[in-house]
């Protein structure tokens, strides 16, 4: 068997066009564009690329974006003041603080300070809690992007055994929450770095989602024949970008697989645009 490719780039493109139409409607109705304020502290090369891609995507979809670029020596209190200023700015709808932050800044302090109605990453505890209770305001971008890819690819989730590898706050935990929620109805197992006999568990997954951040960790013998494999990893190995899945061997056994790059990454950005639009709509409806 050779797996079908789930083309995230193409799916994201279609979704971004829908957002562009909705953003144009918003502008016509309210006389302003949905506006994302992004904060980048320091000069981490990967973060610079991510933030640039997010800005470009905003521009292409007709959203306004503003980048607040701060030196790596910025103090936690100066960063907090910027967040507070953006919280109060009526023309800013969404706020994103790119992670990782320099080590002297506690990310929890900063993420908790972002107003929950402007929290387009859905990292604020209020938004995490709402997601767990099945009444989300914003969906976390990467897990929501995965759900959208599965939907567009025609994957029927009810009753599937979904195995998630990784328990991060950004991907693993919210991914499990979305898959188990009513309506999605998957049976979910979460594996992590302390899981024993991990292959015996991953091999049970009708749907396998790799989000652990180790290059090419998932080999063919860890995958159930005919499984759908979603690779959330982005790892740099020399000049190459590879996922958490060993694409060349797993493609021989899976029914469908997402490539890296061109899989989950573009979906994450598309979902950020959607959340920015949602944030703008929330602002005008609460006026
Ligand atoms: N760094 C890695 N992924 C993310 C993300 O989804 N949001 C933010 N703000 N920073 C990140």
Coordinates of C-alpha atoms and ligand atoms in Angstrom, one line a residue:
X1 CA 0.0 0.0 0.0
X2 CA 1.1 3.6 -0.6
X3 CA -0.6 6.1 1.5
X4 CA -2.7 8.9 0.0
X5 CA -1.3 12.4 0.8
X6 CA -3.5 14.7 2.8
X7 CA -2.5 18.0 1.2
X8 CA -2.6 20.6 4.0
X9 CA -1.4 23.4 1.7
X10 CA -4.3 22.9 -0.7
X11 CA -6.9 22.5 2.1
X12 CA -5.6 25.6 3.8
X13 CA -5.7 27.6 0.6
X14 CA -9.4 26.8 0.1
X15 CA -10.2 27.6 3.7
X16 CA -8.2 30.9 3.5
X17 CA -10.3 31.9 0.5
X18 CA -13.4 31.4 2.6
X19 CA -11.9 33.6 5.4
X20 CA -11.0 36.3 2.8
X21 CA -14.6 36.5 1.7
X22 CA -15.8 36.7 5.4
X23 CA -13.2 39.3 6.2
X24 CA -14.3 41.4 3.2
X25 CA -17.9 41.2 4.4
X26 CA -16.8 42.2 7.9
X27 CA -15.0 45.3 6.5
X28 CA -18.0 46.3 4.4
X29 CA -20.3 46.0 7.4
X30 CA -18.1 47.6 10.0
X31 CA -15.7 49.8 8.1
X32 CA -12.5 48.2 9.4
X33 CA -10.4 45.1 8.9
X34 CA -10.0 42.3 11.5
X35 CA -6.7 43.2 13.1
X36 CA -4.1 40.8 14.5
X37 CA -1.3 42.2 16.7
X38 CA 1.7 39.8 16.9
X39 CA 4.5 40.1 19.4
X40 CA 7.9 38.7 18.7
X41 CA 10.5 38.9 21.4
X42 CA 14.1 38.2 20.5
X43 CA 15.6 36.7 17.3
X44 CA 14.8 33.0 17.3
X45 CA 15.2 32.1 13.6
X46 CA 12.2 29.7 13.5
X47 CA 9.9 32.2 15.3
X48 CA 10.9 34.9 12.8
X49 CA 9.8 32.6 9.9
X50 CA 6.5 31.7 11.6
X51 CA 5.7 35.3 12.4
X52 CA 6.5 36.4 8.8
X53 CA 4.3 33.6 7.4
X54 CA 1.4 34.6 9.7
X55 CA 1.8 38.3 8.6
X56 CA 1.8 37.3 5.0
X57 CA -1.3 35.1 5.4
X58 CA -3.1 38.0 7.1
X59 CA -2.3 40.3 4.2
X60 CA -3.4 37.8 1.6
X61 CA -6.7 37.2 3.3
X62 CA -7.4 41.0 3.7
X63 CA -6.7 41.1 7.5
X64 CA -4.6 43.8 9.1
X65 CA -1.6 42.6 11.0
X66 CA 0.9 44.6 13.1
X67 CA 4.1 43.1 14.3
X68 CA 5.6 44.3 17.7
X69 CA 9.2 43.3 17.5
X70 CA 11.1 43.5 20.8
X71 CA 14.7 42.8 21.7
X72 CA 15.6 39.6 23.6
X73 CA 16.6 41.9 26.6
X74 CA 13.0 43.1 27.0
X75 CA 11.9 42.8 30.6
X76 CA 8.8 40.8 31.6
X77 CA 7.2 44.0 32.9
X78 CA 7.8 45.9 29.7
X79 CA 6.2 42.9 27.7
X80 CA 3.3 42.9 30.1
X81 CA 2.7 46.6 29.6
X82 CA 2.6 46.0 25.8
X83 CA 0.1 43.3 26.3
X84 CA -2.0 45.6 28.5
X85 CA -1.8 48.3 25.9
X86 CA -3.0 45.9 23.1
X87 CA -5.8 44.6 25.4
X88 CA -7.1 48.2 25.7
X89 CA -6.7 49.1 22.1
X90 CA -10.2 49.1 20.5
X91 CA -8.8 48.7 17.0
X92 CA -6.8 45.5 17.9
X93 CA -9.0 42.3 17.8
X94 CA -6.5 39.5 18.2
X95 CA -3.2 39.3 20.1
X96 CA -0.6 36.6 19.6
X97 CA 2.7 36.4 21.5
X98 CA 5.0 34.0 19.6
X99 CA 6.6 31.3 21.7
X100 CA 9.2 30.5 22.9
X101 CA 10.0 33.6 25.0
X102 CA 13.4 34.4 26.3
X103 CA 14.2 32.4 29.5
X104 CA 13.9 35.4 31.9
X105 CA 10.2 35.8 30.9
X106 CA 7.6 33.5 32.3
X107 CA 5.3 32.6 29.4
X108 CA 2.4 31.8 31.7
X109 CA 2.5 35.3 33.1
X110 CA 2.3 36.8 29.6
X111 CA -0.3 34.3 28.2
X112 CA -2.5 34.8 31.2
X113 CA -2.4 38.5 30.7
X114 CA -3.8 38.4 27.1
X115 CA -7.5 39.3 27.2
X116 CA -9.5 36.1 26.8
X117 CA -11.6 37.8 24.0
X118 CA -8.4 38.6 22.1
X119 CA -6.7 35.3 22.7
X120 CA -6.5 34.0 19.2
X121 CA -4.0 31.2 20.2
X122 CA -6.6 29.9 22.7
X123 CA -3.9 29.6 25.4
X124 CA -5.7 31.6 28.2
X125 CA -7.0 29.3 31.0
X126 CA -10.5 30.6 30.4
X127 CA -10.4 29.5 26.8
X128 CA -8.7 26.2 27.6
X129 CA -11.5 25.5 30.2
X130 CA -14.2 26.5 27.7
X131 CA -12.7 24.0 25.2
X132 CA -12.7 21.2 27.7
X133 CA -16.3 21.9 28.6
X134 CA -17.4 21.8 24.9
X135 CA -18.2 25.5 24.6
X136 CA -15.2 27.0 22.9
X137 CA -14.8 30.6 22.0
X138 CA -11.6 30.1 20.0
X139 CA -10.2 26.7 19.0
X140 CA -6.4 26.2 19.4
X141 CA -5.0 26.7 15.9
X142 CA -3.0 23.5 15.4
X143 CA -5.5 21.0 16.7
X144 CA -8.3 22.8 15.0
X145 CA -6.3 22.7 11.8
X146 CA -6.0 18.9 12.2
X147 CA -9.7 18.5 12.7
X148 CA -10.4 20.6 9.6
X149 CA -8.0 18.5 7.5
X150 CA -9.8 15.3 8.7
X151 CA -13.2 16.8 7.9
X152 CA -12.2 17.9 4.4
X153 CA -10.5 14.5 3.8
X154 CA -13.8 12.8 4.6
X155 CA -12.5 10.9 7.7
X156 CA -15.4 9.8 9.8
X157 CA -14.3 10.0 13.5
X158 CA -17.0 8.4 15.5
X159 CA -15.8 5.2 17.1
X160 CA -12.3 5.5 15.7
X161 CA -9.4 4.9 18.1
X162 CA -7.3 8.0 17.9
X163 CA -3.8 7.8 19.5
X164 CA -2.1 11.1 20.2
X165 CA 1.6 11.1 20.9
X166 CA 2.5 14.1 22.9
X167 CA 0.8 15.9 25.8
X168 CA 1.8 19.6 25.3
X169 CA -0.6 22.4 26.2
X170 CA -0.4 23.7 22.6
X171 CA -1.1 20.5 20.7
X172 CA -1.4 17.1 22.5
X173 CA -3.9 18.1 25.3
X174 CA -6.2 20.2 23.2
X175 CA -6.0 17.7 20.3
X176 CA -7.2 14.9 22.7
X177 CA -10.0 17.2 23.9
X178 CA -11.3 18.0 20.4
X179 CA -11.2 14.4 19.3
X180 CA -13.1 13.1 22.3
X181 CA -15.7 15.9 22.4
X182 CA -19.3 15.1 21.5
X183 CA -19.8 15.3 17.7
X184 CA -16.2 14.1 17.0
X185 CA -16.7 11.0 19.2
X186 CA -13.3 9.4 18.8
X187 CA -11.9 7.1 21.5
X188 CA -8.7 8.8 22.5
X189 CA -5.4 7.5 24.0
X190 CA -2.6 9.9 24.8
X191 CA 1.0 8.6 24.9
X192 CA 4.0 10.6 26.1
X193 CA 7.6 10.3 27.0
X194 CA 6.9 8.1 30.1
X195 CA 4.6 5.7 28.2
X196 CA 5.8 2.1 28.3
X197 CA 5.6 -0.2 25.2
X198 CA 4.6 2.8 23.2
X199 CA 4.5 0.9 19.9
X200 CA 2.0 -1.5 21.2
X201 CA -0.3 1.4 21.8
X202 CA 0.4 3.4 18.7
X203 CA -0.3 0.3 16.6
X204 CA -3.9 0.3 17.9
X205 CA -4.6 3.8 16.4
X206 CA -6.9 4.0 13.5
X207 CA -5.9 7.6 13.6
X208 CA -2.4 8.4 14.8
X209 CA -1.4 11.9 15.6
X210 CA 2.3 12.6 16.2
X211 CA 3.1 15.7 18.2
X212 CA 6.1 15.0 20.3
X213 CA 8.8 17.0 18.6
X214 CA 11.3 14.2 17.8
X215 CA 12.4 13.9 14.2
X216 CA 11.1 10.8 12.4
X217 CA 10.2 9.1 15.7
X218 CA 7.2 7.1 14.3
X219 CA 8.4 4.2 12.2
X220 CA 6.3 1.8 10.1
X221 CA 6.3 -0.9 12.8
X222 CA 4.5 1.6 15.1
X223 CA 1.6 2.1 12.7
X224 CA -1.5 0.0 12.2
X225 CA -1.9 -1.0 8.6
X226 CA -4.5 1.3 6.9
X227 CA -4.2 4.0 9.6
X228 CA -4.5 7.7 9.0
X229 CA -1.4 9.4 10.2
X230 CA -1.2 13.1 11.0
X231 CA 2.3 14.5 11.5
X232 CA 2.4 17.7 13.6
X233 CA 6.2 17.8 14.0
X234 CA 8.5 20.3 12.3
X235 CA 12.1 19.4 13.0
X236 CA 15.2 20.7 11.3
X237 CA 17.7 17.9 10.4
X238 CA 20.7 19.6 8.7
X239 CA 19.1 21.4 5.8
X240 CA 16.0 19.3 5.7
X241 CA 12.6 19.9 7.5
X242 CA 11.2 16.6 8.7
X243 CA 8.2 15.7 10.8
X244 CA 7.8 13.4 13.8
X245 CA 6.9 10.6 11.4
X246 CA 9.4 8.6 9.2
X247 CA 7.5 9.5 6.1
X248 CA 9.2 7.1 3.6
X249 CA 8.5 4.0 5.7
X250 CA 5.1 4.9 7.1
X251 CA 3.8 5.8 3.7
X252 CA 4.1 2.1 2.8
X253 CA 1.7 1.0 5.5
X254 CA -0.7 3.9 6.2
X255 CA -3.9 4.7 4.3
X256 CA -3.3 8.4 4.4
X257 CA -0.6 10.7 5.7
X258 CA 0.2 14.4 6.0
X259 CA 3.5 15.6 4.6
X260 CA 6.1 17.9 6.2
X261 CA 6.2 20.6 5.1
X262 CA 2.8 21.2 3.4
X263 CA 0.7 19.3 5.9
X264 CA -0.4 20.6 9.3
X265 CA 1.6 23.9 9.2
X266 CA -0.5 25.7 6.6
X267 CA -3.6 24.6 8.4
X268 CA -2.4 26.2 11.7
X269 CA -2.0 29.5 10.0
X270 CA -5.4 29.3 8.4
X271 CA -7.0 28.7 11.8
X272 CA -5.2 31.7 13.2
X273 CA -6.9 33.8 10.5
X274 CA -10.3 32.3 11.4
X275 CA -9.7 33.1 15.1
X276 CA -8.8 36.7 14.3
X277 CA -12.0 37.1 12.3
X278 CA -13.9 35.5 15.3
X279 CA -12.2 37.9 17.7
X280 CA -13.2 40.9 15.5
X281 CA -16.8 39.7 15.4
X282 CA -16.8 39.2 19.2
X283 CA -15.6 42.8 19.6
X284 CA -18.3 44.4 17.4
X285 CA -21.1 42.2 18.9
X286 CA -20.1 43.2 22.5
X287 CA -20.1 47.0 21.7
Ligands
LIG1 N1 5.2 28.7 19.0 C1 5.0 27.4 18.4 N2 3.7 27.2 18.1 C2 3.1 28.4 18.5 C3 1.7 28.8 18.4 O1 0.8 28.0 18.0 N3 1.4 30.0 18.9 C4 2.4 30.8 19.4 N4 2.0 32.0 19.8 N5 3.7 30.5 19.5 C5 4.0 29.3 19.0

